[in-house]
Amino acid sequence: MGNPKLDMLLEELSSQQYHQAMLIALKESDGQVYQLLTREYERRQNTLQLMAAENQCSRAVLAALGSVVQNKTAEGFVGARLHGGCEVIDDVERLAVSRAKEAFGAQYANTQPHSGTQANHIVLTALLESRDKILSLALDQGGHYSHGSRVSFTGKFFDVENYYVDKETFLLDYDAVRDKAAKFKPKLIICGASAYTRTIDFKKFREIAESIGAYLLADISHISGLIIAGAHPSPINYAHFTTTSTYKPGGPRGGLIVMGKDYDRRIKVGTKDIPLWEHIEKVTFPGVQGTPYFNNIAAKAVFFEETLSDEYRTRQFKIVENAKRLANNLLDLGYDVVAGGTDNHMVLINVVNLREGLTGATAQRCLEECGIIVDMIRLPYDKKSASVTSGIRLGTPIVTKNGMSTREMDSISTLIDSVLKTVKMIGDSEYELDESFKTETRDKVKQLCSKFPMR
Ligand code: DSN
């Protein structure tokens, strides 16, 4: 199937040409979807993607996602499939598993979860019976729906107690977690967060879990790329189970479960005594999921190999450097940066403290109208509701992937500041922003982004 001329041609295409070429088959058969996908490419290219929960995968990952492997149906794991014709996808899954283990320094990897939430679903189903106890970070303190929020299945089927960050510093208070654990006696402690900017001490979490005989789950979705590169300490040999989504560190959409030294610890299941990893596989299928997405597993294999490169590892440190620069610039400009700064890829800003009437929701909207894409976010002890919020969350993975450095972080800080200081608030949810100001800012954003085409 090799065609060196075609390979050369594809490599030489600009970002825009490449993404257009990938959609040629679609253009003929479905012009409407083609237009939508083209619009999304243009939106991403012409606006600043400061989403902490997003990343941008490589062309190689996209190619694997769009491959013929997508058509294969097979249930179970390698060596224990229920369908025929698995020779190739067995090799695909074996490769993905061995590369995931190498990337994370793990003893065991399960590449089948469809998402980070599914990975958590599998671990919780493996360990807990209905109404068993979980101790986790509250959703509005930076936790995640799948860690026991009332509106998720995890809050519905289990008894959940939350730990909180310190009221003054907004840092995790490990003594308070220890006290809660001793009183509540959960069967599972969950650590990891969707909105926490400081280093997480996984060793301390394990000590707390050990002290009461609980299991520890580390959900590292937001920081897994940093962990692979050594830009954040790893939980692999502290947590019994580590889960992550695979798109946040820059791979395809999907989830992953990895285990370190506890992978073959025994667990009693009915009358049997089996290793934890084996139990996790039985719960994955048929317990929680059906057929795996083999195109995503192939794309995960591609991504895990990419994480071993110097480029990937260096980039993770740059992501942190860029986030620190944004945080410091905004502090200098008088912003209330939650926890006083960041150790990872995200920056949390309390915009309510910036000016009267501004909220996370209005800040998100007016920044978006100017081409700057961020998330509103509830902050610890937030008095605003989830649809209004006091904060915004900024993230640096995508801008860093496209080649931006601290110099561009200075321009981005100035752009954010000019929007948030120009907007005129009218009541709690409305604002005025001059049309010419919006156009001028969008043009500045577009010009900046055009120097850093999507990679
Ligand atoms: N959706 C992710 C986030 O926004 O942090 C969590 O899954």
CSV table of C-alpha atoms and ligand atoms in Angstrom, one decimal:
chain,number,residue,atom,x,y,z
A,1,MET,CA,0.0,0.0,0.0
A,2,GLY,CA,3.0,2.3,0.3
A,3,ASN,CA,3.2,5.3,-2.0
A,4,PRO,CA,6.3,7.4,-1.3
A,5,LYS,CA,5.1,10.3,-3.5
A,6,LEU,CA,1.8,10.5,-1.6
A,7,ASP,CA,3.7,10.4,1.7
A,8,MET,CA,5.9,13.2,0.7
A,9,LEU,CA,3.0,15.3,-0.6
A,10,LEU,CA,1.0,14.9,2.7
A,11,GLU,CA,4.1,15.8,4.8
A,12,GLU,CA,4.5,19.0,2.9
A,13,LEU,CA,1.0,20.2,3.2
A,14,SER,CA,0.2,23.2,5.5
A,15,SER,CA,-2.0,22.6,8.5
A,16,GLN,CA,-5.1,23.9,6.6
A,17,GLN,CA,-4.3,21.9,3.4
A,18,TYR,CA,-3.8,18.7,5.4
A,19,HIS,CA,-7.0,19.0,7.3
A,20,GLN,CA,-8.9,19.8,4.1
A,21,ALA,CA,-7.3,16.8,2.3
A,22,MET,CA,-8.4,14.5,5.1
A,23,LEU,CA,-12.0,15.5,4.5
A,24,ILE,CA,-12.1,15.0,0.7
A,25,ALA,CA,-14.1,11.7,0.9
A,26,LEU,CA,-16.6,13.4,3.1
A,27,LYS,CA,-17.0,16.5,0.9
A,28,GLU,CA,-18.3,14.4,-1.9
A,29,SER,CA,-20.8,12.4,0.2
A,30,ASP,CA,-22.0,14.9,2.8
A,31,GLY,CA,-21.4,18.5,2.1
A,32,GLN,CA,-23.3,19.6,5.3
A,33,VAL,CA,-21.0,17.7,7.7
A,34,TYR,CA,-18.0,18.7,5.6
A,35,GLN,CA,-18.9,22.4,6.1
A,36,LEU,CA,-19.4,21.9,9.9
A,37,LEU,CA,-16.0,20.2,10.3
A,38,THR,CA,-14.3,22.9,8.2
A,39,ARG,CA,-15.9,25.5,10.3
A,40,GLU,CA,-14.6,23.8,13.5
A,41,TYR,CA,-11.1,23.7,12.0
A,42,GLU,CA,-11.3,27.4,11.3
A,43,ARG,CA,-12.7,28.2,14.7
A,44,ARG,CA,-9.8,26.4,16.4
A,45,GLN,CA,-7.2,27.9,14.1
A,46,ASN,CA,-8.4,31.5,14.4
A,47,THR,CA,-9.2,31.7,18.2
A,48,LEU,CA,-7.0,31.2,21.3
A,49,GLN,CA,-7.7,27.7,22.8
A,50,LEU,CA,-7.0,28.2,26.5
A,51,MET,CA,-9.0,25.2,27.6
A,52,ALA,CA,-7.4,23.3,30.5
A,53,ALA,CA,-9.3,20.1,29.7
A,54,GLU,CA,-8.4,20.1,25.9
A,55,ASN,CA,-5.4,19.2,23.9
A,56,GLN,CA,-4.6,18.7,20.3
A,57,CYS,CA,-3.6,15.3,18.9
A,58,SER,CA,-1.1,14.7,16.1
A,59,ARG,CA,-1.9,13.9,12.5
A,60,ALA,CA,-0.7,10.3,13.2
A,61,VAL,CA,-3.3,10.0,16.0
A,62,LEU,CA,-6.0,11.4,13.7
A,63,ALA,CA,-5.0,8.9,11.0
A,64,ALA,CA,-5.3,5.9,13.3
A,65,LEU,CA,-8.7,7.2,14.5
A,66,GLY,CA,-10.0,7.4,11.0
A,67,SER,CA,-8.7,3.9,10.0
A,68,VAL,CA,-10.4,0.7,9.0
A,69,VAL,CA,-9.8,-0.8,12.5
A,70,GLN,CA,-12.9,1.3,13.4
A,71,ASN,CA,-15.0,-1.5,11.8
A,72,LYS,CA,-13.8,-4.4,13.9
A,73,THR,CA,-16.1,-5.8,16.6
A,74,ALA,CA,-14.7,-8.0,19.3
A,75,GLU,CA,-15.4,-8.3,23.0
A,76,GLY,CA,-13.1,-9.4,25.8
A,77,PHE,CA,-9.3,-9.0,26.0
A,78,VAL,CA,-6.4,-10.4,24.0
A,79,GLY,CA,-6.5,-14.2,24.2
A,80,ALA,CA,-10.1,-14.3,25.4
A,81,ARG,CA,-12.2,-12.8,22.6
A,82,LEU,CA,-15.7,-13.8,21.8
A,83,HIS,CA,-15.5,-13.0,18.1
A,84,GLY,CA,-13.5,-14.3,15.1
A,85,GLY,CA,-11.0,-12.3,13.0
A,86,CYS,CA,-9.0,-10.8,15.9
A,87,GLU,CA,-5.5,-11.5,14.8
A,88,VAL,CA,-4.7,-7.9,13.9
A,89,ILE,CA,-6.6,-6.1,16.6
A,90,ASP,CA,-5.0,-8.4,19.2
A,91,ASP,CA,-1.6,-7.1,18.1
A,92,VAL,CA,-3.0,-3.5,18.1
A,93,GLU,CA,-4.2,-3.9,21.7
A,94,ARG,CA,-1.0,-5.7,22.8
A,95,LEU,CA,1.1,-2.8,21.4
A,96,ALA,CA,-1.1,-0.1,23.0
A,97,VAL,CA,-0.9,-1.9,26.4
A,98,SER,CA,2.9,-2.3,26.3
A,99,ARG,CA,3.4,1.3,25.2
A,100,ALA,CA,1.0,2.6,28.0
A,101,LYS,CA,3.0,0.6,30.6
A,102,GLU,CA,6.3,2.1,29.3
A,103,ALA,CA,4.9,5.7,29.2
A,104,PHE,CA,3.6,5.5,32.8
A,105,GLY,CA,6.2,3.2,34.2
A,106,ALA,CA,3.3,0.8,35.1
A,107,GLN,CA,3.0,-2.9,35.7
A,108,TYR,CA,-0.5,-3.2,34.1
A,109,ALA,CA,-2.5,-1.1,31.6
A,110,ASN,CA,-6.0,-1.4,30.3
A,111,THR,CA,-6.6,0.6,27.2
A,112,GLN,CA,-10.3,-0.3,26.7
A,113,PRO,CA,-12.2,2.4,28.7
A,114,HIS,CA,-14.1,4.7,26.4
A,115,SER,CA,-13.4,7.7,28.6
A,116,GLY,CA,-11.9,8.8,31.9
A,117,THR,CA,-15.4,8.6,33.5
A,118,GLN,CA,-15.7,5.0,32.2
A,119,ALA,CA,-12.3,4.2,33.6
A,120,ASN,CA,-13.5,5.4,37.0
A,121,HIS,CA,-16.8,3.6,36.5
A,122,ILE,CA,-14.9,0.3,36.0
A,123,VAL,CA,-12.7,0.8,39.1
A,124,LEU,CA,-15.6,1.7,41.3
A,125,THR,CA,-17.7,-1.2,40.1
A,126,ALA,CA,-14.7,-3.5,40.7
A,127,LEU,CA,-14.2,-2.4,44.3
A,128,LEU,CA,-17.5,-1.3,45.7
A,129,GLU,CA,-20.9,-2.8,46.5
A,130,SER,CA,-24.0,-0.5,46.5
A,131,ARG,CA,-23.8,2.0,49.4
A,132,ASP,CA,-20.1,1.4,50.1
A,133,LYS,CA,-18.3,4.5,51.1
A,134,ILE,CA,-16.1,6.9,49.0
A,135,LEU,CA,-14.1,9.9,50.3
A,136,SER,CA,-13.3,12.4,47.5
A,137,LEU,CA,-12.7,16.1,46.7
A,138,ALA,CA,-16.1,17.9,46.4
A,139,LEU,CA,-17.1,18.8,42.9
A,140,ASP,CA,-17.2,22.5,43.6
A,141,GLN,CA,-13.8,22.4,45.2
A,142,GLY,CA,-12.2,21.1,42.0
A,143,GLY,CA,-13.3,17.4,42.0
A,144,HIS,CA,-15.1,15.6,39.2
A,145,TYR,CA,-18.6,14.4,38.6
A,146,SER,CA,-17.4,10.7,38.5
A,147,HIS,CA,-15.8,11.1,42.0
A,148,GLY,CA,-19.2,10.9,43.8
A,149,SER,CA,-21.2,14.0,42.7
A,150,ARG,CA,-24.9,13.7,43.6
A,151,VAL,CA,-25.8,14.1,39.9
A,152,SER,CA,-23.6,11.2,38.7
A,153,PHE,CA,-24.2,7.4,39.1
A,154,THR,CA,-21.3,7.6,41.6
A,155,GLY,CA,-23.3,9.8,44.0
A,156,LYS,CA,-26.5,7.7,43.4
A,157,PHE,CA,-25.1,4.3,44.2
A,158,PHE,CA,-22.4,5.0,46.9
A,159,ASP,CA,-22.3,6.9,50.2
A,160,VAL,CA,-20.0,9.8,49.5
A,161,GLU,CA,-18.2,12.1,51.9
A,162,ASN,CA,-16.1,15.0,50.6
A,163,TYR,CA,-12.9,16.5,51.7
A,164,TYR,CA,-12.2,20.2,51.1
A,165,VAL,CA,-9.3,22.6,50.4
A,166,ASP,CA,-8.2,25.0,53.0
A,167,LYS,CA,-10.4,28.1,53.2
A,168,GLU,CA,-7.6,30.6,53.2
A,169,THR,CA,-4.9,29.0,51.0
A,170,PHE,CA,-7.2,26.9,48.7
A,171,LEU,CA,-4.6,24.1,49.1
A,172,LEU,CA,-5.4,20.5,49.9
A,173,ASP,CA,-5.4,20.0,53.7
A,174,TYR,CA,-4.0,16.5,54.2
A,175,ASP,CA,-4.6,16.6,58.0
A,176,ALA,CA,-8.2,17.3,57.4
A,177,VAL,CA,-8.4,14.5,54.8
A,178,ARG,CA,-6.8,12.2,57.4
A,179,ASP,CA,-9.3,13.2,60.0
A,180,LYS,CA,-12.3,12.7,57.7
A,181,ALA,CA,-10.9,9.3,56.6
A,182,ALA,CA,-10.5,8.2,60.2
A,183,LYS,CA,-14.1,9.2,61.1
A,184,PHE,CA,-15.9,8.1,57.9
A,185,LYS,CA,-13.9,5.0,57.1
A,186,PRO,CA,-14.4,4.9,53.4
A,187,LYS,CA,-13.6,1.8,51.4
A,188,LEU,CA,-12.1,4.0,48.6
A,189,ILE,CA,-10.4,7.3,48.6
A,190,ILE,CA,-10.2,9.3,45.3
A,191,CYS,CA,-7.6,11.9,44.7
A,192,GLY,CA,-7.0,14.0,41.5
A,193,ALA,CA,-8.9,17.0,40.4
A,194,SER,CA,-10.4,19.0,37.5
A,195,ALA,CA,-9.6,22.4,39.0
A,196,TYR,CA,-6.6,22.3,41.3
A,197,THR,CA,-3.4,24.1,40.4
A,198,ARG,CA,-0.9,22.9,42.9
A,199,THR,CA,1.1,19.7,43.2
A,200,ILE,CA,-0.8,16.7,44.6
A,201,ASP,CA,1.0,14.6,47.2
A,202,PHE,CA,0.0,11.1,46.2
A,203,LYS,CA,2.3,9.6,48.8
A,204,LYS,CA,0.4,11.3,51.6
A,205,PHE,CA,-2.9,10.1,50.1
A,206,ARG,CA,-1.6,6.5,50.2
A,207,GLU,CA,-0.5,6.9,53.8
A,208,ILE,CA,-4.0,8.0,54.7
A,209,ALA,CA,-5.6,5.2,52.7
A,210,GLU,CA,-3.2,2.6,54.4
A,211,SER,CA,-4.1,4.0,57.8
A,212,ILE,CA,-7.7,2.9,57.4
A,213,GLY,CA,-7.2,0.0,55.0
A,214,ALA,CA,-8.9,1.8,52.1
A,215,TYR,CA,-8.1,1.6,48.4
A,216,LEU,CA,-6.7,4.7,46.7
A,217,LEU,CA,-7.7,5.8,43.2
A,218,ALA,CA,-5.8,8.6,41.5
A,219,ASP,CA,-7.6,10.2,38.7
A,220,ILE,CA,-4.9,12.1,36.9
A,221,SER,CA,-6.8,13.1,33.8
A,222,HIS,CA,-5.7,16.7,33.9
A,223,ILE,CA,-2.1,16.2,34.7
A,224,SER,CA,-1.3,12.8,33.1
A,225,GLY,CA,0.9,14.3,30.4
A,226,LEU,CA,2.9,16.2,33.0
A,227,ILE,CA,3.3,12.9,35.0
A,228,ILE,CA,4.5,11.0,32.0
A,229,ALA,CA,7.2,13.6,31.4
A,230,GLY,CA,8.1,14.0,35.1
A,231,ALA,CA,6.8,17.5,35.3
A,232,HIS,CA,4.5,16.4,38.2
A,233,PRO,CA,5.2,13.5,40.7
A,234,SER,CA,3.6,10.2,39.7
A,235,PRO,CA,1.0,8.3,41.7
A,236,ILE,CA,1.6,5.0,39.9
A,237,ASN,CA,3.2,3.2,42.8
A,238,TYR,CA,1.2,5.0,45.5
A,239,ALA,CA,-2.4,4.6,44.2
A,240,HIS,CA,-3.8,1.1,43.8
A,241,PHE,CA,-5.4,2.3,40.5
A,242,THR,CA,-4.6,5.3,38.3
A,243,THR,CA,-7.1,6.5,35.7
A,244,THR,CA,-6.9,9.1,33.0
A,245,SER,CA,-8.7,10.3,29.9
A,246,THR,CA,-6.3,10.0,27.0
A,247,TYR,CA,-7.2,13.2,25.1
A,248,LYS,CA,-6.2,15.6,27.9
A,249,PRO,CA,-2.5,14.6,27.7
A,250,GLY,CA,-2.8,15.0,23.9
A,251,GLY,CA,-4.0,11.6,22.5
A,252,PRO,CA,-7.3,10.4,21.1
A,253,ARG,CA,-10.6,10.5,23.0
A,254,GLY,CA,-10.7,7.6,25.5
A,255,GLY,CA,-9.7,6.4,28.9
A,256,LEU,CA,-7.0,4.3,30.5
A,257,ILE,CA,-6.4,2.4,33.7
A,258,VAL,CA,-2.9,1.8,34.9
A,259,MET,CA,-1.5,0.1,37.9
A,260,GLY,CA,1.9,0.0,39.6
A,261,LYS,CA,3.2,-2.3,42.4
A,262,ASP,CA,-0.3,-3.3,43.6
A,263,TYR,CA,-1.4,-4.7,40.2
A,264,ASP,CA,-1.3,-8.4,41.4
A,265,ARG,CA,-2.5,-7.8,44.9
A,266,ARG,CA,-5.3,-10.3,45.6
A,267,ILE,CA,-8.9,-9.5,45.9
A,268,LYS,CA,-11.8,-11.8,47.0
A,269,VAL,CA,-14.5,-12.0,44.3
A,270,GLY,CA,-17.3,-14.4,45.4
A,271,THR,CA,-15.4,-17.6,46.4
A,272,LYS,CA,-12.4,-16.8,44.3
A,273,ASP,CA,-9.2,-15.0,45.2
A,274,ILE,CA,-7.8,-13.2,42.1
A,275,PRO,CA,-5.3,-10.5,41.2
A,276,LEU,CA,-6.7,-7.0,41.1
A,277,TRP,CA,-5.7,-6.6,37.4
A,278,GLU,CA,-7.7,-9.7,36.4
A,279,HIS,CA,-10.7,-8.4,38.3
A,280,ILE,CA,-10.5,-5.1,36.6
A,281,GLU,CA,-10.6,-6.9,33.2
A,282,LYS,CA,-13.6,-8.9,34.1
A,283,VAL,CA,-15.4,-5.8,35.3
A,284,THR,CA,-14.4,-3.9,32.1
A,285,PHE,CA,-16.0,-6.6,30.0
A,286,PRO,CA,-18.7,-7.8,30.5
A,287,GLY,CA,-19.2,-5.8,33.6
A,288,VAL,CA,-19.3,-2.3,32.3
A,289,GLN,CA,-18.5,-2.0,28.6
A,290,GLY,CA,-19.2,-3.9,25.4
A,291,THR,CA,-16.9,-3.9,22.4
A,292,PRO,CA,-13.8,-1.7,22.6
A,293,TYR,CA,-13.2,1.1,20.1
A,294,PHE,CA,-10.2,-0.4,18.3
A,295,ASN,CA,-9.5,2.7,16.2
A,296,ASN,CA,-9.1,4.6,19.5
A,297,ILE,CA,-6.9,1.8,20.9
A,298,ALA,CA,-4.7,2.0,17.8
A,299,ALA,CA,-4.6,5.8,18.2
A,300,LYS,CA,-3.7,5.4,21.9
A,301,ALA,CA,-0.8,3.2,20.8
A,302,VAL,CA,0.4,5.9,18.5
A,303,PHE,CA,0.0,8.5,21.2
A,304,PHE,CA,1.8,6.5,23.9
A,305,GLU,CA,4.8,6.1,21.6
A,306,GLU,CA,4.8,9.9,21.0
A,307,THR,CA,5.0,10.5,24.7
A,308,LEU,CA,8.4,8.9,24.8
A,309,SER,CA,9.8,11.5,22.5
A,310,ASP,CA,12.0,14.4,23.7
A,311,GLU,CA,9.6,16.8,22.0
A,312,TYR,CA,6.7,15.6,24.1
A,313,ARG,CA,8.6,15.5,27.3
A,314,THR,CA,10.1,19.0,26.8
A,315,ARG,CA,6.7,20.3,25.9
A,316,GLN,CA,5.1,19.2,29.2
A,317,PHE,CA,7.6,21.4,31.1
A,318,LYS,CA,6.9,24.3,28.7
A,319,ILE,CA,3.2,23.9,29.3
A,320,VAL,CA,3.9,24.5,33.0
A,321,GLU,CA,6.3,27.3,32.3
A,322,ASN,CA,3.6,29.0,30.2
A,323,ALA,CA,0.9,28.6,32.8
A,324,LYS,CA,3.2,30.0,35.5
A,325,ARG,CA,3.9,33.0,33.2
A,326,LEU,CA,0.2,33.6,32.6
A,327,ALA,CA,-0.5,33.3,36.4
A,328,ASN,CA,2.3,35.7,37.3
A,329,ASN,CA,1.3,38.3,34.6
A,330,LEU,CA,-2.3,38.2,35.8
A,331,LEU,CA,-1.2,38.6,39.5
A,332,ASP,CA,0.9,41.6,38.5
A,333,LEU,CA,-2.2,43.1,36.7
A,334,GLY,CA,-4.1,42.8,40.0
A,335,TYR,CA,-6.1,39.6,39.4
A,336,ASP,CA,-7.0,37.1,42.2
A,337,VAL,CA,-5.2,34.0,41.0
A,338,VAL,CA,-6.6,31.1,43.1
A,339,ALA,CA,-3.9,29.4,45.3
A,340,GLY,CA,-1.5,32.2,44.4
A,341,GLY,CA,-0.3,30.6,41.1
A,342,THR,CA,0.1,27.2,39.5
A,343,ASP,CA,2.4,24.2,39.4
A,344,ASN,CA,0.6,22.6,36.5
A,345,HIS,CA,-1.1,23.5,33.1
A,346,MET,CA,-4.0,25.5,34.5
A,347,VAL,CA,-4.7,28.9,36.1
A,348,LEU,CA,-7.8,29.6,38.1
A,349,ILE,CA,-9.0,33.3,38.3
A,350,ASN,CA,-11.6,34.6,40.6
A,351,VAL,CA,-13.2,37.3,38.3
A,352,VAL,CA,-15.8,38.3,40.9
A,353,ASN,CA,-13.0,39.9,42.8
A,354,LEU,CA,-11.8,41.8,39.8
A,355,ARG,CA,-14.8,44.0,39.3
A,356,GLU,CA,-18.4,44.5,40.4
A,357,GLY,CA,-20.9,42.4,38.5
A,358,LEU,CA,-18.5,40.2,36.6
A,359,THR,CA,-19.0,36.5,36.9
A,360,GLY,CA,-17.3,33.4,35.4
A,361,ALA,CA,-20.2,33.0,32.9
A,362,THR,CA,-20.0,36.6,31.7
A,363,ALA,CA,-16.2,36.5,31.6
A,364,GLN,CA,-16.3,33.3,29.5
A,365,ARG,CA,-18.9,34.9,27.1
A,366,CYS,CA,-17.2,38.2,26.5
A,367,LEU,CA,-13.7,36.6,26.1
A,368,GLU,CA,-15.2,34.2,23.6
A,369,GLU,CA,-16.8,37.1,21.6
A,370,CYS,CA,-13.2,38.4,21.4
A,371,GLY,CA,-11.8,35.1,20.2
A,372,ILE,CA,-10.4,33.9,23.6
A,373,ILE,CA,-11.8,30.5,24.6
A,374,VAL,CA,-11.8,29.7,28.3
A,375,ASP,CA,-14.1,27.8,30.8
A,376,MET,CA,-16.1,29.3,33.6
A,377,ILE,CA,-15.5,27.3,36.7
A,378,ARG,CA,-16.9,27.1,40.3
A,379,LEU,CA,-14.2,27.9,42.8
A,380,PRO,CA,-13.8,26.5,46.3
A,381,TYR,CA,-16.5,28.0,48.6
A,382,ASP,CA,-18.1,29.7,45.6
A,383,LYS,CA,-21.2,31.6,46.4
A,384,LYS,CA,-22.4,31.6,42.8
A,385,SER,CA,-24.3,28.7,41.2
A,386,ALA,CA,-22.8,26.2,38.7
A,387,SER,CA,-24.3,28.1,35.7
A,388,VAL,CA,-22.9,31.5,36.8
A,389,THR,CA,-19.7,30.8,38.8
A,390,SER,CA,-17.0,33.1,40.3
A,391,GLY,CA,-14.1,31.8,38.2
A,392,ILE,CA,-12.6,31.1,34.9
A,393,ARG,CA,-10.1,28.3,34.2
A,394,LEU,CA,-7.3,28.9,31.7
A,395,GLY,CA,-5.0,26.1,30.3
A,396,THR,CA,-1.8,26.1,28.2
A,397,PRO,CA,-1.6,22.7,26.5
A,398,ILE,CA,-2.9,23.7,23.1
A,399,VAL,CA,-1.1,27.1,22.7
A,400,THR,CA,2.1,25.4,23.8
A,401,LYS,CA,1.6,22.5,21.4
A,402,ASN,CA,1.3,25.1,18.6
A,403,GLY,CA,4.6,26.6,19.6
A,404,MET,CA,3.7,29.5,21.8
A,405,SER,CA,6.1,30.4,24.6
A,406,THR,CA,6.3,32.9,27.4
A,407,ARG,CA,6.5,35.9,25.0
A,408,GLU,CA,3.1,34.9,23.6
A,409,MET,CA,1.8,34.4,27.2
A,410,ASP,CA,2.6,38.1,27.8
A,411,SER,CA,0.5,39.0,24.7
A,412,ILE,CA,-2.3,36.7,25.9
A,413,SER,CA,-2.4,38.2,29.4
A,414,THR,CA,-2.6,41.7,27.9
A,415,LEU,CA,-5.5,40.6,25.6
A,416,ILE,CA,-7.4,39.0,28.5
A,417,ASP,CA,-6.9,42.0,30.7
A,418,SER,CA,-8.0,44.4,28.1
A,419,VAL,CA,-11.3,42.5,27.5
A,420,LEU,CA,-12.1,42.0,31.2
A,421,LYS,CA,-11.3,45.6,32.0
A,422,THR,CA,-13.2,47.1,29.0
A,423,VAL,CA,-16.4,45.2,29.4
A,424,LYS,CA,-19.2,47.2,31.0
A,425,MET,CA,-21.4,45.1,33.3
A,426,ILE,CA,-25.2,45.7,33.3
A,427,GLY,CA,-26.7,43.8,36.2
A,428,ASP,CA,-25.6,40.2,36.9
A,429,SER,CA,-25.7,38.6,33.5
A,430,GLU,CA,-25.6,41.2,30.8
A,431,TYR,CA,-22.7,43.3,29.6
A,432,GLU,CA,-21.8,45.8,26.9
A,433,LEU,CA,-18.7,45.5,24.8
A,434,ASP,CA,-18.1,47.9,22.0
A,435,GLU,CA,-18.4,46.2,18.5
A,436,SER,CA,-15.2,47.9,17.2
A,437,PHE,CA,-13.3,46.8,20.3
A,438,LYS,CA,-14.5,43.2,19.7
A,439,THR,CA,-13.5,43.3,16.1
A,440,GLU,CA,-10.1,44.8,16.9
A,441,THR,CA,-9.4,42.2,19.6
A,442,ARG,CA,-10.6,39.3,17.4
A,443,ASP,CA,-8.2,40.5,14.7
A,444,LYS,CA,-5.3,40.7,17.1
A,445,VAL,CA,-6.1,37.1,18.3
A,446,LYS,CA,-6.3,35.9,14.7
A,447,GLN,CA,-3.0,37.5,13.8
A,448,LEU,CA,-1.3,35.9,16.8
A,449,CYS,CA,-2.8,32.5,16.0
A,450,SER,CA,-1.8,32.7,12.4
A,451,LYS,CA,1.8,32.7,13.4
A,452,PHE,CA,1.2,29.4,15.2
A,453,PRO,CA,-0.8,27.1,12.9
A,454,MET,CA,-2.4,24.1,14.4
A,455,ARG,CA,0.2,21.3,14.6
B,1,DSN,N1,-14.5,17.8,31.3
B,1,DSN,C1,-13.3,17.8,32.0
B,1,DSN,C2,-13.0,19.1,32.6
B,1,DSN,O1,-13.6,20.1,32.1
B,1,DSN,O2,-12.2,19.3,33.5
B,1,DSN,C3,-13.4,16.8,33.1
B,1,DSN,O3,-13.7,15.6,32.6
